[in-house]
Amino acid sequence: MRIYLDYNATTPLDPRVREAMLEGFSQFGNPSSIHAEGREARALVDEARVRVARSLNCDHRQFAFTSGGTEANNLAILGSARANRSRGLHIVTTSIEHSAILNPCRQLEREGFNVTYVPPTSQGLIEVDTIRKAIRADTILISVMMANNEIGTIQPVREIAAAARERQVLFHTDAIQAYGKIPVDIGEIKPDLLSISAHKIYGPKGAGALYHAPHVEIEPLVRGGTHEQGLRAGTENVPAIHGFGVAAQILTSEGLPELMSLRTLLEKGLESTGVIILCRDALRLPNTINLYHPAWIGESMVMAFDLEGIAVSNGSACSAGIIEPSHVIQALGYNVDVSRSVIRVSFGKYTTEGEVRTFLRVVQQLERTGSGVSQ
Ligand SMILES: Cc1ncc(COP(=O)(O)O)c(C=O)c1O
C-alpha cells in the first residue's frame, strides 16, 4: 500500500466530488444556451458559484471561475496592474511567492512596471512593517500569499490588507494553499483580490477562481464572449466547476479537517532523529512540514522514500529531472545545498496515524542505512 504525503501538490478527489462530476458530464449543454439543456448546465455553474462563495464568506457575484490557481493568480496580477497602469507602475510582492505570482510579476517588469520583492524573516514570516515600508506613492498593487506552499508559513494577510487600504493600494492574496487547511474568510481579511484552486481541497484539477471586490478594475487575459462577468471568456468547464462547488460545499458542511495532531505526532517522532524542521517555531499550516537531514544533503531522498512506498516532495521545483534549488528555502538564508535537499511532507484528511508512524520508521531506517539511492 502506497502512502501519499504530498497533499500540497494535490489532493485526492473526494469520492463525492467524483460522483458529482460524473453527473456534471451528463449535463452536456452549453451554459450560455437559453434552451433547457443550456439552462441545466448554467444551473450547475451558478450553484457552484454560490457554494464556493459560501465557503469563503463572500458575495457569489464577485467570483470568476478560471482554469485553476495559476490562471486566477495571472488574472489578479496582470489584469489588475494593466487596468490600473495610469495610477502608478509599482507593485509589492514577496520573494517566497509561488511561480504563478513571480512570473506574472516578471512579465510586468518587462512591460515597464517596477516590482519590489519583500524578503521573509529567517522563520518565513512576511512582516507587515516591511510591506508598509515598501509602499511608494506610485504603488498600485500588493500581493502576499496567505500560506506558503513549501514551508507552510502563514502570513498576516488581514493586517497587510488593512495597511494596503490605508494607502489606497489594491491587495491580492494567493490563498491557494491556505484554502481548506485554515479559515479563509473574505469578510474578515477584506482583500481586493483572492485566488483559490479546486484541486487543493479534494476537487478536480483545472478549476480555480478569483474573488474580486466590486470596485476592482481588471483587464481580462482571455478575450471572447462575456462569460464570467467579462473577465474570462470561454465556455465553462461544467463538470470541473460543479466538482469544485461540491468540494467547497463539503468543506463548508464538514469544516476544516483536524490535522494538527498528526503534525504534532510527526514532529515529536522526528525529535529522536537527525532531521531538522524548517521554520519550526513559526505559525504554519497544520499539514505541512519541511525538513532536511544534514547527512542527506545532495541526495534525492524523494526517490528513496518513493522506493519505500511513500510519496513526499522535493521542497523545490524539479524540472526535466534536474532539482532546482528552492527560491523559498534560499530566501530563508539557507545555502544552495540545503535548498536542493529539503523534503516537504504534507498530509490531509485521508492521512492516518498509522501512515505517519510508517513514515517515521522509514526515516529511521534511511538514517541507519543511508538513502539507498546512488548519487
Ligand atoms: C501557493 C500556490 N499558488 C498557486 C498554485 C497553482 O495552482 P494550480 O495548480 O491550480 O494552477 C499552487 C499550486 O501548487 C500553489 O501552491
Short mmCIF file of N, CA, C and O in Angstrom, two decimals, residues 201-303:
data_model
loop_
_atom_site.label_atom_id
_atom_site.label_comp_id
_atom_site.label_asym_id
_atom_site.label_seq_id
_atom_site.Cartn_x
_atom_site.Cartn_y
_atom_site.Cartn_z
N ILE A 201 -8.44 21.23 -2.49
CA ILE A 201 -9.50 20.94 -1.50
C ILE A 201 -10.30 19.69 -1.91
O ILE A 201 -11.51 19.64 -1.75
N TYR A 202 -9.61 18.70 -2.48
CA TYR A 202 -10.23 17.42 -2.83
C TYR A 202 -11.19 17.55 -4.01
O TYR A 202 -12.08 16.73 -4.19
N GLY A 203 -10.99 18.62 -4.78
CA GLY A 203 -11.75 18.82 -6.01
C GLY A 203 -10.88 18.51 -7.22
O GLY A 203 -9.74 18.03 -7.08
N PRO A 204 -11.40 18.79 -8.42
CA PRO A 204 -10.64 18.44 -9.63
C PRO A 204 -9.52 19.42 -9.98
O PRO A 204 -9.56 20.59 -9.58
N LYS A 205 -8.56 18.95 -10.74
CA LYS A 205 -7.54 19.84 -11.29
C LYS A 205 -8.16 20.63 -12.45
O LYS A 205 -9.14 20.19 -13.04
N GLY A 206 -7.59 21.79 -12.73
CA GLY A 206 -8.10 22.56 -13.87
C GLY A 206 -9.33 23.40 -13.53
O GLY A 206 -10.08 23.76 -14.43
N ALA A 207 -9.55 23.67 -12.26
CA ALA A 207 -10.64 24.58 -11.88
C ALA A 207 -10.14 25.46 -10.74
O ALA A 207 -9.56 24.97 -9.77
N GLY A 208 -10.34 26.75 -10.87
CA GLY A 208 -9.94 27.69 -9.84
C GLY A 208 -10.88 28.87 -9.87
O GLY A 208 -11.85 28.88 -10.66
N ALA A 209 -10.63 29.86 -9.03
CA ALA A 209 -11.49 31.04 -9.03
C ALA A 209 -10.73 32.24 -8.50
O ALA A 209 -9.80 32.10 -7.69
N LEU A 210 -11.13 33.39 -9.01
CA LEU A 210 -10.60 34.66 -8.50
C LEU A 210 -11.73 35.46 -7.89
O LEU A 210 -12.71 35.78 -8.57
N TYR A 211 -11.61 35.76 -6.60
CA TYR A 211 -12.54 36.71 -5.98
C TYR A 211 -12.04 38.11 -6.31
O TYR A 211 -10.84 38.38 -6.22
N HIS A 212 -12.96 38.98 -6.70
CA HIS A 212 -12.59 40.37 -6.97
C HIS A 212 -13.63 41.28 -6.35
O HIS A 212 -14.84 41.13 -6.60
N ALA A 213 -13.21 42.19 -5.51
CA ALA A 213 -14.13 43.12 -4.85
C ALA A 213 -14.78 44.01 -5.93
O ALA A 213 -14.17 44.23 -6.99
N PRO A 214 -15.98 44.51 -5.66
CA PRO A 214 -16.73 45.22 -6.70
C PRO A 214 -15.99 46.39 -7.34
O PRO A 214 -16.16 46.65 -8.53
N HIS A 215 -15.16 47.09 -6.58
CA HIS A 215 -14.52 48.30 -7.12
C HIS A 215 -13.27 48.02 -7.96
O HIS A 215 -12.68 48.93 -8.52
N VAL A 216 -12.84 46.76 -8.04
CA VAL A 216 -11.53 46.48 -8.66
C VAL A 216 -11.65 46.36 -10.19
O VAL A 216 -12.46 45.59 -10.70
N GLU A 217 -10.85 47.15 -10.87
CA GLU A 217 -10.84 47.04 -12.33
C GLU A 217 -9.80 46.01 -12.75
O GLU A 217 -8.67 46.00 -12.25
N ILE A 218 -10.20 45.15 -13.67
CA ILE A 218 -9.31 44.07 -14.14
C ILE A 218 -9.41 43.98 -15.65
O ILE A 218 -10.51 43.96 -16.21
N GLU A 219 -8.23 43.95 -16.27
CA GLU A 219 -8.22 43.75 -17.72
C GLU A 219 -8.18 42.24 -17.98
O GLU A 219 -7.31 41.55 -17.45
N PRO A 220 -9.14 41.70 -18.77
CA PRO A 220 -9.13 40.25 -18.98
C PRO A 220 -7.88 39.77 -19.72
O PRO A 220 -7.28 40.53 -20.48
N LEU A 221 -7.52 38.52 -19.47
CA LEU A 221 -6.38 37.93 -20.20
C LEU A 221 -6.89 37.17 -21.41
O LEU A 221 -6.21 37.08 -22.43
N VAL A 222 -8.07 36.58 -21.26
CA VAL A 222 -8.66 35.79 -22.34
C VAL A 222 -9.87 36.55 -22.84
O VAL A 222 -10.80 36.82 -22.08
N ARG A 223 -9.83 36.92 -24.10
CA ARG A 223 -10.92 37.73 -24.65
C ARG A 223 -11.78 36.89 -25.57
O ARG A 223 -11.31 36.02 -26.27
N GLY A 224 -13.06 37.19 -25.53
CA GLY A 224 -14.01 36.45 -26.35
C GLY A 224 -15.40 36.89 -25.96
O GLY A 224 -15.70 38.09 -26.03
N GLY A 225 -16.22 35.94 -25.50
CA GLY A 225 -17.58 36.27 -25.07
C GLY A 225 -17.60 36.95 -23.71
O GLY A 225 -16.56 37.35 -23.17
N THR A 226 -18.82 37.08 -23.18
CA THR A 226 -18.97 37.84 -21.93
C THR A 226 -19.05 36.93 -20.70
O THR A 226 -19.59 37.31 -19.68
N HIS A 227 -18.51 35.72 -20.84
CA HIS A 227 -18.56 34.79 -19.70
C HIS A 227 -17.86 35.39 -18.48
O HIS A 227 -17.00 36.23 -18.61
N GLU A 228 -18.25 34.89 -17.33
CA GLU A 228 -17.59 35.28 -16.07
C GLU A 228 -17.43 36.80 -15.95
O GLU A 228 -16.34 37.33 -15.77
N GLN A 229 -18.52 37.48 -16.05
CA GLN A 229 -18.59 38.96 -15.93
C GLN A 229 -17.61 39.65 -16.89
O GLN A 229 -17.11 40.74 -16.60
N GLY A 230 -17.35 39.00 -18.01
CA GLY A 230 -16.45 39.61 -18.99
C GLY A 230 -14.98 39.47 -18.61
O GLY A 230 -14.09 39.97 -19.30
N LEU A 231 -14.71 38.76 -17.51
CA LEU A 231 -13.32 38.66 -17.03
C LEU A 231 -12.59 37.46 -17.61
O LEU A 231 -11.36 37.42 -17.65
N ARG A 232 -13.34 36.47 -18.07
CA ARG A 232 -12.69 35.25 -18.51
C ARG A 232 -13.59 34.58 -19.55
O ARG A 232 -14.50 33.83 -19.19
N ALA A 233 -13.31 34.89 -20.82
CA ALA A 233 -14.14 34.37 -21.89
C ALA A 233 -13.91 32.87 -22.08
O ALA A 233 -12.84 32.36 -21.75
N GLY A 234 -14.90 32.20 -22.60
CA GLY A 234 -14.77 30.77 -22.92
C GLY A 234 -15.87 29.96 -22.26
O GLY A 234 -16.25 30.25 -21.13
N THR A 235 -16.35 28.96 -22.99
CA THR A 235 -17.40 28.09 -22.45
C THR A 235 -16.88 27.41 -21.18
O THR A 235 -15.77 26.87 -21.16
N GLU A 236 -17.68 27.46 -20.14
CA GLU A 236 -17.25 26.96 -18.84
C GLU A 236 -17.04 25.45 -18.85
O GLU A 236 -17.77 24.72 -19.52
N ASN A 237 -16.08 24.99 -18.05
CA ASN A 237 -15.82 23.56 -17.85
C ASN A 237 -16.81 23.07 -16.79
O ASN A 237 -16.51 23.03 -15.60
N VAL A 238 -18.02 22.74 -17.24
CA VAL A 238 -19.11 22.49 -16.30
C VAL A 238 -18.83 21.37 -15.29
O VAL A 238 -18.99 21.58 -14.08
N PRO A 239 -18.38 20.18 -15.73
CA PRO A 239 -18.15 19.13 -14.71
C PRO A 239 -17.11 19.53 -13.67
O PRO A 239 -17.28 19.25 -12.48
N ALA A 240 -16.04 20.20 -14.10
CA ALA A 240 -15.00 20.60 -13.14
C ALA A 240 -15.52 21.67 -12.19
O ALA A 240 -15.26 21.61 -10.98
N ILE A 241 -16.26 22.63 -12.73
CA ILE A 241 -16.80 23.69 -11.87
C ILE A 241 -17.81 23.10 -10.89
O ILE A 241 -17.83 23.45 -9.70
N HIS A 242 -18.62 22.17 -11.38
CA HIS A 242 -19.58 21.51 -10.49
C HIS A 242 -18.83 20.74 -9.38
O HIS A 242 -19.18 20.82 -8.20
N GLY A 243 -17.77 20.04 -9.77
CA GLY A 243 -16.96 19.31 -8.79
C GLY A 243 -16.35 20.26 -7.77
O GLY A 243 -16.30 19.98 -6.57
N PHE A 244 -15.89 21.40 -8.24
CA PHE A 244 -15.32 22.44 -7.36
C PHE A 244 -16.38 22.87 -6.34
O PHE A 244 -16.12 22.95 -5.13
N GLY A 245 -17.59 23.11 -6.84
CA GLY A 245 -18.69 23.54 -5.96
C GLY A 245 -18.98 22.51 -4.88
O GLY A 245 -19.16 22.85 -3.71
N VAL A 246 -18.99 21.24 -5.28
CA VAL A 246 -19.29 20.18 -4.30
C VAL A 246 -18.15 20.08 -3.28
O VAL A 246 -18.39 19.93 -2.08
N ALA A 247 -16.92 20.21 -3.75
CA ALA A 247 -15.78 20.17 -2.82
C ALA A 247 -15.88 21.33 -1.81
O ALA A 247 -15.63 21.15 -0.61
N ALA A 248 -16.29 22.50 -2.29
CA ALA A 248 -16.45 23.66 -1.40
C ALA A 248 -17.59 23.44 -0.41
O ALA A 248 -17.50 23.80 0.77
N GLN A 249 -18.65 22.81 -0.91
CA GLN A 249 -19.80 22.56 -0.03
C GLN A 249 -19.41 21.56 1.09
O GLN A 249 -19.79 21.73 2.24
N ILE A 250 -18.63 20.56 0.72
CA ILE A 250 -18.17 19.58 1.72
C ILE A 250 -17.31 20.30 2.78
O ILE A 250 -17.45 20.08 3.98
N LEU A 251 -16.47 21.20 2.30
CA LEU A 251 -15.64 21.98 3.23
C LEU A 251 -16.50 22.80 4.19
O LEU A 251 -16.26 22.84 5.40
N THR A 252 -17.53 23.45 3.65
CA THR A 252 -18.41 24.26 4.49
C THR A 252 -19.16 23.39 5.49
O THR A 252 -19.24 23.71 6.67
N SER A 253 -19.68 22.24 5.01
CA SER A 253 -20.52 21.46 5.92
C SER A 253 -19.69 20.64 6.93
O SER A 253 -20.10 20.48 8.06
N GLU A 254 -18.53 20.18 6.51
CA GLU A 254 -17.75 19.33 7.43
C GLU A 254 -16.70 20.11 8.21
O GLU A 254 -16.15 19.61 9.17
N GLY A 255 -16.40 21.31 7.77
CA GLY A 255 -15.38 22.12 8.46
C GLY A 255 -13.98 21.67 8.06
O GLY A 255 -13.81 20.71 7.30
N LEU A 256 -12.99 22.35 8.60
CA LEU A 256 -11.61 22.04 8.26
C LEU A 256 -11.21 20.70 8.87
O LEU A 256 -11.59 20.42 10.01
N PRO A 257 -10.45 19.88 8.15
CA PRO A 257 -10.01 18.62 8.76
C PRO A 257 -9.05 18.89 9.92
O PRO A 257 -8.31 19.87 9.89
N GLU A 258 -9.09 18.03 10.93
CA GLU A 258 -8.20 18.21 12.08
C GLU A 258 -6.85 17.56 11.73
O GLU A 258 -6.75 16.35 11.64
N LEU A 259 -5.84 18.38 11.50
CA LEU A 259 -4.56 17.85 11.03
C LEU A 259 -3.41 18.11 12.01
O LEU A 259 -2.35 17.51 11.89
N MET A 260 -3.67 18.99 12.97
CA MET A 260 -2.59 19.40 13.87
C MET A 260 -2.06 18.23 14.70
O MET A 260 -0.86 18.16 14.97
N SER A 261 -2.96 17.29 15.08
CA SER A 261 -2.48 16.18 15.93
C SER A 261 -1.50 15.30 15.14
O SER A 261 -0.53 14.79 15.71
N LEU A 262 -1.74 15.16 13.83
CA LEU A 262 -0.80 14.38 13.01
C LEU A 262 0.54 15.10 12.90
O LEU A 262 1.60 14.49 12.95
N ARG A 263 0.47 16.43 12.74
CA ARG A 263 1.72 17.20 12.63
C ARG A 263 2.52 17.08 13.92
O ARG A 263 3.74 16.89 13.90
N THR A 264 1.81 17.17 15.06
CA THR A 264 2.49 17.07 16.35
C THR A 264 3.14 15.69 16.50
O THR A 264 4.29 15.56 16.92
N LEU A 265 2.39 14.65 16.12
CA LEU A 265 2.91 13.28 16.20
C LEU A 265 4.18 13.15 15.36
O LEU A 265 5.19 12.60 15.82
N LEU A 266 4.12 13.69 14.16
CA LEU A 266 5.25 13.60 13.24
C LEU A 266 6.46 14.38 13.78
O LEU A 266 7.59 13.89 13.80
N GLU A 267 6.19 15.59 14.26
CA GLU A 267 7.30 16.43 14.74
C GLU A 267 7.94 15.84 15.99
O GLU A 267 9.16 15.88 16.15
N LYS A 268 7.12 15.29 16.86
CA LYS A 268 7.66 14.66 18.08
C LYS A 268 8.51 13.46 17.70
O LYS A 268 9.61 13.26 18.22
N GLY A 269 8.01 12.67 16.76
CA GLY A 269 8.73 11.47 16.31
C GLY A 269 10.06 11.83 15.68
O GLY A 269 11.03 11.09 15.81
N LEU A 270 10.13 12.96 15.00
CA LEU A 270 11.36 13.36 14.32
C LEU A 270 12.42 13.85 15.30
O LEU A 270 13.60 13.95 14.96
N GLU A 271 11.98 14.17 16.55
CA GLU A 271 12.93 14.71 17.54
C GLU A 271 14.06 13.72 17.83
O GLU A 271 15.18 14.12 18.12
N SER A 272 13.76 12.42 17.74
CA SER A 272 14.80 11.43 18.07
C SER A 272 15.66 11.09 16.85
O SER A 272 16.46 10.16 16.88
N THR A 273 15.47 11.81 15.75
CA THR A 273 16.29 11.59 14.55
C THR A 273 17.16 12.83 14.33
O THR A 273 17.04 13.82 15.05
N GLY A 274 17.98 12.77 13.28
CA GLY A 274 18.84 13.92 12.98
C GLY A 274 18.16 14.95 12.09
O GLY A 274 18.80 15.89 11.62
N VAL A 275 16.87 14.77 11.86
CA VAL A 275 16.15 15.65 10.93
C VAL A 275 15.96 17.05 11.51
O VAL A 275 15.69 17.21 12.70
N ILE A 276 16.10 18.05 10.65
CA ILE A 276 15.87 19.44 11.08
C ILE A 276 14.61 19.94 10.38
O ILE A 276 14.47 19.81 9.16
N ILE A 277 13.68 20.49 11.18
CA ILE A 277 12.43 21.01 10.62
C ILE A 277 12.58 22.50 10.38
O ILE A 277 12.97 23.25 11.29
N LEU A 278 12.29 22.94 9.19
CA LEU A 278 12.42 24.36 8.86
C LEU A 278 11.25 25.15 9.44
O LEU A 278 10.11 24.67 9.45
N CYS A 279 11.56 26.36 9.89
CA CYS A 279 10.56 27.30 10.43
C CYS A 279 9.71 26.64 11.52
O CYS A 279 8.51 26.86 11.60
N ARG A 280 10.34 25.81 12.30
CA ARG A 280 9.61 25.01 13.27
C ARG A 280 8.73 25.86 14.20
O ARG A 280 7.62 25.48 14.55
N ASP A 281 9.25 27.01 14.62
CA ASP A 281 8.52 27.80 15.60
C ASP A 281 7.56 28.81 14.98
O ASP A 281 6.89 29.56 15.69
N ALA A 282 7.49 28.84 13.66
CA ALA A 282 6.61 29.82 13.01
C ALA A 282 5.18 29.32 12.99
O ALA A 282 4.92 28.13 13.14
N LEU A 283 4.25 30.26 12.80
CA LEU A 283 2.85 29.90 12.61
C LEU A 283 2.76 29.24 11.23
O LEU A 283 3.07 29.87 10.22
N ARG A 284 2.41 27.96 11.23
CA ARG A 284 2.44 27.20 9.98
C ARG A 284 1.14 26.44 9.75
O ARG A 284 0.39 26.17 10.70
N LEU A 285 0.91 26.04 8.51
CA LEU A 285 -0.24 25.21 8.18
C LEU A 285 -0.18 23.94 9.02
O LEU A 285 0.91 23.40 9.27
N PRO A 286 -1.34 23.43 9.43
CA PRO A 286 -1.32 22.24 10.29
C PRO A 286 -0.94 20.95 9.55
O PRO A 286 -0.86 19.90 10.18
N ASN A 287 -0.72 21.04 8.25
CA ASN A 287 -0.45 19.80 7.49
C ASN A 287 0.94 19.76 6.84
O ASN A 287 1.24 18.82 6.13
N THR A 288 1.75 20.81 7.06
CA THR A 288 2.98 20.94 6.26
C THR A 288 4.23 20.90 7.13
O THR A 288 4.32 21.66 8.11
N ILE A 289 5.17 20.04 6.75
CA ILE A 289 6.48 20.03 7.42
C ILE A 289 7.55 19.99 6.34
O ILE A 289 7.51 19.18 5.43
N ASN A 290 8.49 20.91 6.44
CA ASN A 290 9.60 20.95 5.50
C ASN A 290 10.84 20.58 6.29
O ASN A 290 11.12 21.17 7.33
N LEU A 291 11.61 19.62 5.80
CA LEU A 291 12.72 19.14 6.62
C LEU A 291 13.94 18.81 5.78
O LEU A 291 13.84 18.65 4.56
N TYR A 292 15.06 18.75 6.45
CA TYR A 292 16.26 18.20 5.80
C TYR A 292 17.09 17.48 6.85
O TYR A 292 16.90 17.66 8.06
N HIS A 293 17.99 16.65 6.35
CA HIS A 293 18.85 15.89 7.24
C HIS A 293 20.29 16.20 6.81
O HIS A 293 20.61 16.04 5.63
N PRO A 294 21.12 16.63 7.75
CA PRO A 294 22.49 17.00 7.37
C PRO A 294 23.23 15.88 6.62
O PRO A 294 24.08 16.15 5.79
N ALA A 295 22.85 14.62 6.88
CA ALA A 295 23.53 13.51 6.21
C ALA A 295 22.96 13.22 4.82
O ALA A 295 23.48 12.40 4.09
N TRP A 296 21.86 13.84 4.50
CA TRP A 296 21.20 13.54 3.24
C TRP A 296 21.40 14.64 2.20
O TRP A 296 20.77 14.63 1.14
N ILE A 297 22.27 15.58 2.51
CA ILE A 297 22.47 16.71 1.61
C ILE A 297 22.89 16.23 0.22
O ILE A 297 23.78 15.39 0.09
N GLY A 298 22.26 16.76 -0.76
CA GLY A 298 22.67 16.48 -2.14
C GLY A 298 22.10 15.19 -2.70
O GLY A 298 22.30 14.88 -3.85
N GLU A 299 21.36 14.46 -1.91
CA GLU A 299 20.81 13.22 -2.42
C GLU A 299 19.33 13.38 -2.71
O GLU A 299 18.64 14.14 -2.07
N SER A 300 18.88 12.60 -3.65
CA SER A 300 17.46 12.67 -3.97
C SER A 300 16.68 11.77 -3.02
O SER A 300 16.34 10.64 -3.33
N MET A 301 16.41 12.31 -1.82
CA MET A 301 15.72 11.49 -0.83
C MET A 301 14.27 11.20 -1.23
O MET A 301 13.67 10.24 -0.76
N VAL A 302 13.73 12.06 -2.10
CA VAL A 302 12.35 11.82 -2.53
C VAL A 302 12.25 10.44 -3.19
O VAL A 302 11.31 9.68 -2.96
N MET A 303 13.29 10.09 -3.98
CA MET A 303 13.29 8.78 -4.63
C MET A 303 13.46 7.67 -3.61
O MET A 303 12.86 6.60 -3.75
#
